Amino acid sequence: MENLTNIFLFLSNENEGIQLNTDIFEANIINLALLIVLVINVAKDVLGSILSARKASILDKIEEADKKLNEADKRFTEARLQWSQANIFGEDLEKKTYQRINAFHESQNLKNKDALLREYFSTLVVLDLKNEQVQKQVRNYVMELALIEVYGVFTKLVANKKFQENYSNYSVLLLEKLIGEK
């Protein structure tokens, strides 16, 4: 330790003391300032291009999800059309059953009338069950498509290292901006 102190005293006496170098060219201050400005400009361009690429990717995913939604909507419309056709068939069947009931009521006895009423109500129950089944299938299909899409997007985002790095960098930049405003 004593040797280190002696070396320091020797150097300070030889150079007439310790002084601040005010020559900006010799101290490399201009070079450092230019390097800092260059790094800031390059980082801004790179970050801008990364963010614009991410934005384009997100817009593509939104368009893809919109297409899938339109497809699910189309299938839902088809199912609704089938449901309305089943209702028309049911109404037609209902009219025919009423006609049969009236014809048998006039010509047949009470037993035949009871059998037709049971057939009518069982037909209504079957139609209601089919209607509920179709609606349930459509709801399940739409929910399945939505869950598959959400799971896929979420999995890709979580697995993407660049997204995680960009999100971390973006959070740091926002925090620095927030601290700088106070």
PDB file of C-alpha atoms in Angstrom:
ATOM      1  CA  MET A   1       0.000   0.000   0.000  1.00  0.00           C
ATOM      2  CA  GLU A   2       2.888   2.307   0.816  1.00  0.00           C
ATOM      3  CA  ASN A   3       4.437   1.629  -2.585  1.00  0.00           C
ATOM      4  CA  LEU A   4       1.192   2.624  -4.296  1.00  0.00           C
ATOM      5  CA  THR A   5       1.108   5.892  -2.366  1.00  0.00           C
ATOM      6  CA  ASN A   6       4.728   6.611  -3.311  1.00  0.00           C
ATOM      7  CA  ILE A   7       4.031   5.931  -6.990  1.00  0.00           C
ATOM      8  CA  PHE A   8       1.024   8.267  -6.940  1.00  0.00           C
ATOM      9  CA  LEU A   9       2.998  11.051  -5.243  1.00  0.00           C
ATOM     10  CA  PHE A  10       5.860  10.607  -7.714  1.00  0.00           C
ATOM     11  CA  LEU A  11       3.511  10.904 -10.713  1.00  0.00           C
ATOM     12  CA  SER A  12       1.729  13.952  -9.299  1.00  0.00           C
ATOM     13  CA  ASN A  13       5.014  15.756  -8.580  1.00  0.00           C
ATOM     14  CA  GLU A  14       6.407  14.929 -12.004  1.00  0.00           C
ATOM     15  CA  ASN A  15       3.365  16.330 -13.878  1.00  0.00           C
ATOM     16  CA  GLU A  16       3.073  19.338 -11.595  1.00  0.00           C
ATOM     17  CA  GLY A  17      -0.060  18.015  -9.894  1.00  0.00           C
ATOM     18  CA  ILE A  18      -3.282  16.423 -11.109  1.00  0.00           C
ATOM     19  CA  GLN A  19      -5.237  18.617 -13.572  1.00  0.00           C
ATOM     20  CA  LEU A  20      -8.445  18.471 -15.628  1.00  0.00           C
ATOM     21  CA  ASN A  21      -7.810  18.114 -19.375  1.00  0.00           C
ATOM     22  CA  THR A  22      -9.868  20.858 -21.072  1.00  0.00           C
ATOM     23  CA  ASP A  23      -8.783  20.055 -24.618  1.00  0.00           C
ATOM     24  CA  ILE A  24     -11.961  18.502 -26.077  1.00  0.00           C
ATOM     25  CA  PHE A  25     -10.143  16.933 -29.033  1.00  0.00           C
ATOM     26  CA  GLU A  26      -7.588  15.244 -26.815  1.00  0.00           C
ATOM     27  CA  ALA A  27     -10.240  14.068 -24.312  1.00  0.00           C
ATOM     28  CA  ASN A  28     -12.346  12.567 -27.183  1.00  0.00           C
ATOM     29  CA  ILE A  29     -15.555  14.332 -26.063  1.00  0.00           C
ATOM     30  CA  ILE A  30     -16.661  15.137 -29.617  1.00  0.00           C
ATOM     31  CA  ASN A  31     -16.174  11.536 -30.718  1.00  0.00           C
ATOM     32  CA  LEU A  32     -18.166  10.280 -27.753  1.00  0.00           C
ATOM     33  CA  ALA A  33     -20.984  12.771 -28.418  1.00  0.00           C
ATOM     34  CA  LEU A  34     -21.141  11.739 -32.100  1.00  0.00           C
ATOM     35  CA  LEU A  35     -21.149   8.079 -31.114  1.00  0.00           C
ATOM     36  CA  ILE A  36     -24.025   8.622 -28.671  1.00  0.00           C
ATOM     37  CA  VAL A  37     -26.083  10.522 -31.293  1.00  0.00           C
ATOM     38  CA  LEU A  38     -25.415   7.789 -33.880  1.00  0.00           C
ATOM     39  CA  VAL A  39     -26.438   5.015 -31.468  1.00  0.00           C
ATOM     40  CA  ILE A  40     -29.659   6.856 -30.583  1.00  0.00           C
ATOM     41  CA  ASN A  41     -30.580   7.370 -34.256  1.00  0.00           C
ATOM     42  CA  VAL A  42     -29.844   3.761 -35.214  1.00  0.00           C
ATOM     43  CA  ALA A  43     -31.716   2.384 -32.194  1.00  0.00           C
ATOM     44  CA  LYS A  44     -34.720   4.577 -33.025  1.00  0.00           C
ATOM     45  CA  ASP A  45     -34.850   3.293 -36.617  1.00  0.00           C
ATOM     46  CA  VAL A  46     -34.424  -0.342 -35.582  1.00  0.00           C
ATOM     47  CA  LEU A  47     -37.069  -0.060 -32.866  1.00  0.00           C
ATOM     48  CA  GLY A  48     -39.414   1.683 -35.314  1.00  0.00           C
ATOM     49  CA  SER A  49     -38.996  -1.065 -37.900  1.00  0.00           C
ATOM     50  CA  ILE A  50     -39.537  -3.778 -35.281  1.00  0.00           C
ATOM     51  CA  LEU A  51     -42.692  -2.082 -34.025  1.00  0.00           C
ATOM     52  CA  SER A  52     -44.052  -1.588 -37.544  1.00  0.00           C
ATOM     53  CA  ALA A  53     -43.388  -5.264 -38.343  1.00  0.00           C
ATOM     54  CA  ARG A  54     -45.185  -6.268 -35.151  1.00  0.00           C
ATOM     55  CA  LYS A  55     -48.086  -3.995 -36.042  1.00  0.00           C
ATOM     56  CA  ALA A  56     -48.339  -5.609 -39.476  1.00  0.00           C
ATOM     57  CA  SER A  57     -48.251  -9.060 -37.871  1.00  0.00           C
ATOM     58  CA  ILE A  58     -51.013  -8.121 -35.456  1.00  0.00           C
ATOM     59  CA  LEU A  59     -53.117  -6.700 -38.286  1.00  0.00           C
ATOM     60  CA  ASP A  60     -52.647  -9.942 -40.229  1.00  0.00           C
ATOM     61  CA  LYS A  61     -53.764 -11.945 -37.210  1.00  0.00           C
ATOM     62  CA  ILE A  62     -56.815  -9.702 -36.836  1.00  0.00           C
ATOM     63  CA  GLU A  63     -57.699 -10.211 -40.497  1.00  0.00           C
ATOM     64  CA  GLU A  64     -57.281 -13.974 -40.108  1.00  0.00           C
ATOM     65  CA  ALA A  65     -59.474 -13.974 -37.003  1.00  0.00           C
ATOM     66  CA  ASP A  66     -62.027 -11.871 -38.887  1.00  0.00           C
ATOM     67  CA  LYS A  67     -62.058 -14.437 -41.703  1.00  0.00           C
ATOM     68  CA  LYS A  68     -62.601 -17.224 -39.210  1.00  0.00           C
ATOM     69  CA  LEU A  69     -65.352 -15.212 -37.562  1.00  0.00           C
ATOM     70  CA  ASN A  70     -66.995 -14.705 -40.953  1.00  0.00           C
ATOM     71  CA  GLU A  71     -66.732 -18.440 -41.622  1.00  0.00           C
ATOM     72  CA  ALA A  72     -68.287 -19.225 -38.244  1.00  0.00           C
ATOM     73  CA  ASP A  73     -70.960 -16.618 -38.946  1.00  0.00           C
ATOM     74  CA  LYS A  74     -71.665 -18.266 -42.290  1.00  0.00           C
ATOM     75  CA  ARG A  75     -71.992 -21.668 -40.626  1.00  0.00           C
ATOM     76  CA  PHE A  76     -74.214 -20.158 -37.974  1.00  0.00           C
ATOM     77  CA  THR A  77     -76.395 -18.676 -40.725  1.00  0.00           C
ATOM     78  CA  GLU A  78     -76.557 -22.078 -42.418  1.00  0.00           C
ATOM     79  CA  ALA A  79     -77.559 -23.704 -39.135  1.00  0.00           C
ATOM     80  CA  ARG A  80     -80.165 -21.017 -38.610  1.00  0.00           C
ATOM     81  CA  LEU A  81     -81.496 -21.688 -42.119  1.00  0.00           C
ATOM     82  CA  GLN A  82     -81.712 -25.394 -41.308  1.00  0.00           C
ATOM     83  CA  TRP A  83     -83.471 -24.516 -38.088  1.00  0.00           C
ATOM     84  CA  SER A  84     -86.008 -22.346 -39.919  1.00  0.00           C
ATOM     85  CA  GLN A  85     -86.518 -25.148 -42.445  1.00  0.00           C
ATOM     86  CA  ALA A  86     -87.108 -27.526 -39.553  1.00  0.00           C
ATOM     87  CA  ASN A  87     -89.615 -25.032 -38.140  1.00  0.00           C
ATOM     88  CA  ILE A  88     -91.376 -24.849 -41.508  1.00  0.00           C
ATOM     89  CA  PHE A  89     -91.407 -28.634 -41.627  1.00  0.00           C
ATOM     90  CA  GLY A  90     -92.729 -28.659 -38.055  1.00  0.00           C
ATOM     91  CA  GLU A  91     -95.434 -26.136 -38.883  1.00  0.00           C
ATOM     92  CA  ASP A  92     -96.405 -28.164 -41.926  1.00  0.00           C
ATOM     93  CA  LEU A  93     -96.421 -31.305 -39.807  1.00  0.00           C
ATOM     94  CA  GLU A  94     -98.461 -29.490 -37.191  1.00  0.00           C
ATOM     95  CA  LYS A  95    -101.052 -28.438 -39.782  1.00  0.00           C
ATOM     96  CA  LYS A  96    -101.259 -31.971 -41.135  1.00  0.00           C
ATOM     97  CA  THR A  97    -101.608 -33.351 -37.636  1.00  0.00           C
ATOM     98  CA  TYR A  98    -104.439 -30.919 -36.885  1.00  0.00           C
ATOM     99  CA  GLN A  99    -106.132 -31.935 -40.110  1.00  0.00           C
ATOM    100  CA  ARG A 100    -105.777 -35.598 -39.168  1.00  0.00           C
ATOM    101  CA  ILE A 101    -107.070 -34.944 -35.699  1.00  0.00           C
ATOM    102  CA  ASN A 102    -110.132 -33.169 -37.083  1.00  0.00           C
ATOM    103  CA  ALA A 103    -110.789 -35.872 -39.701  1.00  0.00           C
ATOM    104  CA  PHE A 104    -110.422 -38.693 -37.193  1.00  0.00           C
ATOM    105  CA  HIS A 105    -112.459 -36.833 -34.614  1.00  0.00           C
ATOM    106  CA  GLU A 106    -115.377 -36.795 -36.940  1.00  0.00           C
ATOM    107  CA  SER A 107    -114.996 -40.374 -38.157  1.00  0.00           C
ATOM    108  CA  GLN A 108    -113.190 -42.297 -35.429  1.00  0.00           C
ATOM    109  CA  ASN A 109    -113.683 -42.904 -31.790  1.00  0.00           C
ATOM    110  CA  LEU A 110    -111.921 -41.407 -28.781  1.00  0.00           C
ATOM    111  CA  LYS A 111    -109.006 -43.913 -28.838  1.00  0.00           C
ATOM    112  CA  ASN A 112    -107.857 -42.834 -32.297  1.00  0.00           C
ATOM    113  CA  LYS A 113    -108.062 -39.205 -31.285  1.00  0.00           C
ATOM    114  CA  ASP A 114    -105.861 -39.856 -28.208  1.00  0.00           C
ATOM    115  CA  ALA A 115    -103.279 -41.698 -30.336  1.00  0.00           C
ATOM    116  CA  LEU A 116    -103.054 -38.780 -32.751  1.00  0.00           C
ATOM    117  CA  LEU A 117    -102.669 -36.293 -29.931  1.00  0.00           C
ATOM    118  CA  ARG A 118     -99.789 -38.347 -28.503  1.00  0.00           C
ATOM    119  CA  GLU A 119     -98.171 -38.443 -31.948  1.00  0.00           C
ATOM    120  CA  TYR A 120     -98.566 -34.676 -32.291  1.00  0.00           C
ATOM    121  CA  PHE A 121     -97.030 -33.910 -28.915  1.00  0.00           C
ATOM    122  CA  SER A 122     -94.218 -36.402 -29.380  1.00  0.00           C
ATOM    123  CA  THR A 123     -93.472 -34.737 -32.727  1.00  0.00           C
ATOM    124  CA  LEU A 124     -93.355 -31.345 -31.010  1.00  0.00           C
ATOM    125  CA  VAL A 125     -91.020 -32.710 -28.349  1.00  0.00           C
ATOM    126  CA  VAL A 126     -88.763 -34.250 -30.999  1.00  0.00           C
ATOM    127  CA  LEU A 127     -88.676 -30.960 -32.918  1.00  0.00           C
ATOM    128  CA  ASP A 128     -87.860 -29.018 -29.753  1.00  0.00           C
ATOM    129  CA  LEU A 129     -85.074 -31.469 -28.927  1.00  0.00           C
ATOM    130  CA  LYS A 130     -83.661 -31.241 -32.458  1.00  0.00           C
ATOM    131  CA  ASN A 131     -83.882 -27.446 -32.281  1.00  0.00           C
ATOM    132  CA  GLU A 132     -81.989 -27.362 -28.982  1.00  0.00           C
ATOM    133  CA  GLN A 133     -79.421 -29.824 -30.315  1.00  0.00           C
ATOM    134  CA  VAL A 134     -78.739 -27.688 -33.416  1.00  0.00           C
ATOM    135  CA  GLN A 135     -78.426 -24.514 -31.333  1.00  0.00           C
ATOM    136  CA  LYS A 136     -76.072 -26.236 -28.895  1.00  0.00           C
ATOM    137  CA  GLN A 137     -73.889 -27.571 -31.727  1.00  0.00           C
ATOM    138  CA  VAL A 138     -73.647 -24.100 -33.277  1.00  0.00           C
ATOM    139  CA  ARG A 139     -72.749 -22.477 -29.955  1.00  0.00           C
ATOM    140  CA  ASN A 140     -70.142 -25.154 -29.222  1.00  0.00           C
ATOM    141  CA  TYR A 141     -68.591 -24.780 -32.674  1.00  0.00           C
ATOM    142  CA  VAL A 142     -68.350 -20.982 -32.390  1.00  0.00           C
ATOM    143  CA  MET A 143     -66.864 -21.222 -28.901  1.00  0.00           C
ATOM    144  CA  GLU A 144     -64.386 -23.873 -30.039  1.00  0.00           C
ATOM    145  CA  LEU A 145     -63.193 -21.720 -32.951  1.00  0.00           C
ATOM    146  CA  ALA A 146     -62.815 -18.687 -30.692  1.00  0.00           C
ATOM    147  CA  LEU A 147     -60.892 -20.635 -28.057  1.00  0.00           C
ATOM    148  CA  ILE A 148     -58.596 -22.207 -30.644  1.00  0.00           C
ATOM    149  CA  GLU A 149     -57.788 -18.787 -32.097  1.00  0.00           C
ATOM    150  CA  VAL A 150     -57.189 -17.164 -28.701  1.00  0.00           C
ATOM    151  CA  TYR A 151     -55.017 -20.095 -27.582  1.00  0.00           C
ATOM    152  CA  GLY A 152     -52.961 -19.990 -30.779  1.00  0.00           C
ATOM    153  CA  VAL A 153     -52.301 -16.245 -30.578  1.00  0.00           C
ATOM    154  CA  PHE A 154     -51.509 -16.411 -26.876  1.00  0.00           C
ATOM    155  CA  THR A 155     -49.135 -19.356 -27.339  1.00  0.00           C
ATOM    156  CA  LYS A 156     -47.285 -17.614 -30.153  1.00  0.00           C
ATOM    157  CA  LEU A 157     -46.919 -14.410 -28.117  1.00  0.00           C
ATOM    158  CA  VAL A 158     -45.668 -16.201 -25.023  1.00  0.00           C
ATOM    159  CA  ALA A 159     -43.202 -18.343 -27.004  1.00  0.00           C
ATOM    160  CA  ASN A 160     -41.834 -15.426 -29.039  1.00  0.00           C
ATOM    161  CA  LYS A 161     -38.540 -14.289 -27.453  1.00  0.00           C
ATOM    162  CA  LYS A 162     -38.417 -11.175 -29.612  1.00  0.00           C
ATOM    163  CA  PHE A 163     -41.864 -10.148 -28.415  1.00  0.00           C
ATOM    164  CA  GLN A 164     -40.783 -10.639 -24.807  1.00  0.00           C
ATOM    165  CA  GLU A 165     -37.617  -8.599 -25.384  1.00  0.00           C
ATOM    166  CA  ASN A 166     -39.510  -5.889 -27.266  1.00  0.00           C
ATOM    167  CA  TYR A 167     -42.157  -5.745 -24.574  1.00  0.00           C
ATOM    168  CA  SER A 168     -39.482  -5.444 -21.875  1.00  0.00           C
ATOM    169  CA  ASN A 169     -37.637  -2.729 -23.842  1.00  0.00           C
ATOM    170  CA  TYR A 170     -40.884  -0.894 -24.497  1.00  0.00           C
ATOM    171  CA  SER A 171     -41.772  -1.043 -20.788  1.00  0.00           C
ATOM    172  CA  VAL A 172     -38.343   0.348 -19.865  1.00  0.00           C
ATOM    173  CA  LEU A 173     -38.723   3.178 -22.396  1.00  0.00           C
ATOM    174  CA  LEU A 174     -42.168   4.052 -21.044  1.00  0.00           C
ATOM    175  CA  LEU A 175     -40.838   4.015 -17.491  1.00  0.00           C
ATOM    176  CA  GLU A 176     -37.931   6.278 -18.470  1.00  0.00           C
ATOM    177  CA  LYS A 177     -40.339   8.651 -20.193  1.00  0.00           C
ATOM    178  CA  LEU A 178     -42.628   8.645 -17.158  1.00  0.00           C
ATOM    179  CA  ILE A 179     -39.710   9.326 -14.808  1.00  0.00           C
ATOM    180  CA  GLY A 180     -38.436  12.033 -17.149  1.00  0.00           C
ATOM    181  CA  GLU A 181     -41.809  13.865 -17.099  1.00  0.00           C
ATOM    182  CA  LYS A 182     -41.846  14.171 -13.314  1.00  0.00           C
TER     183      LYS A 182
END
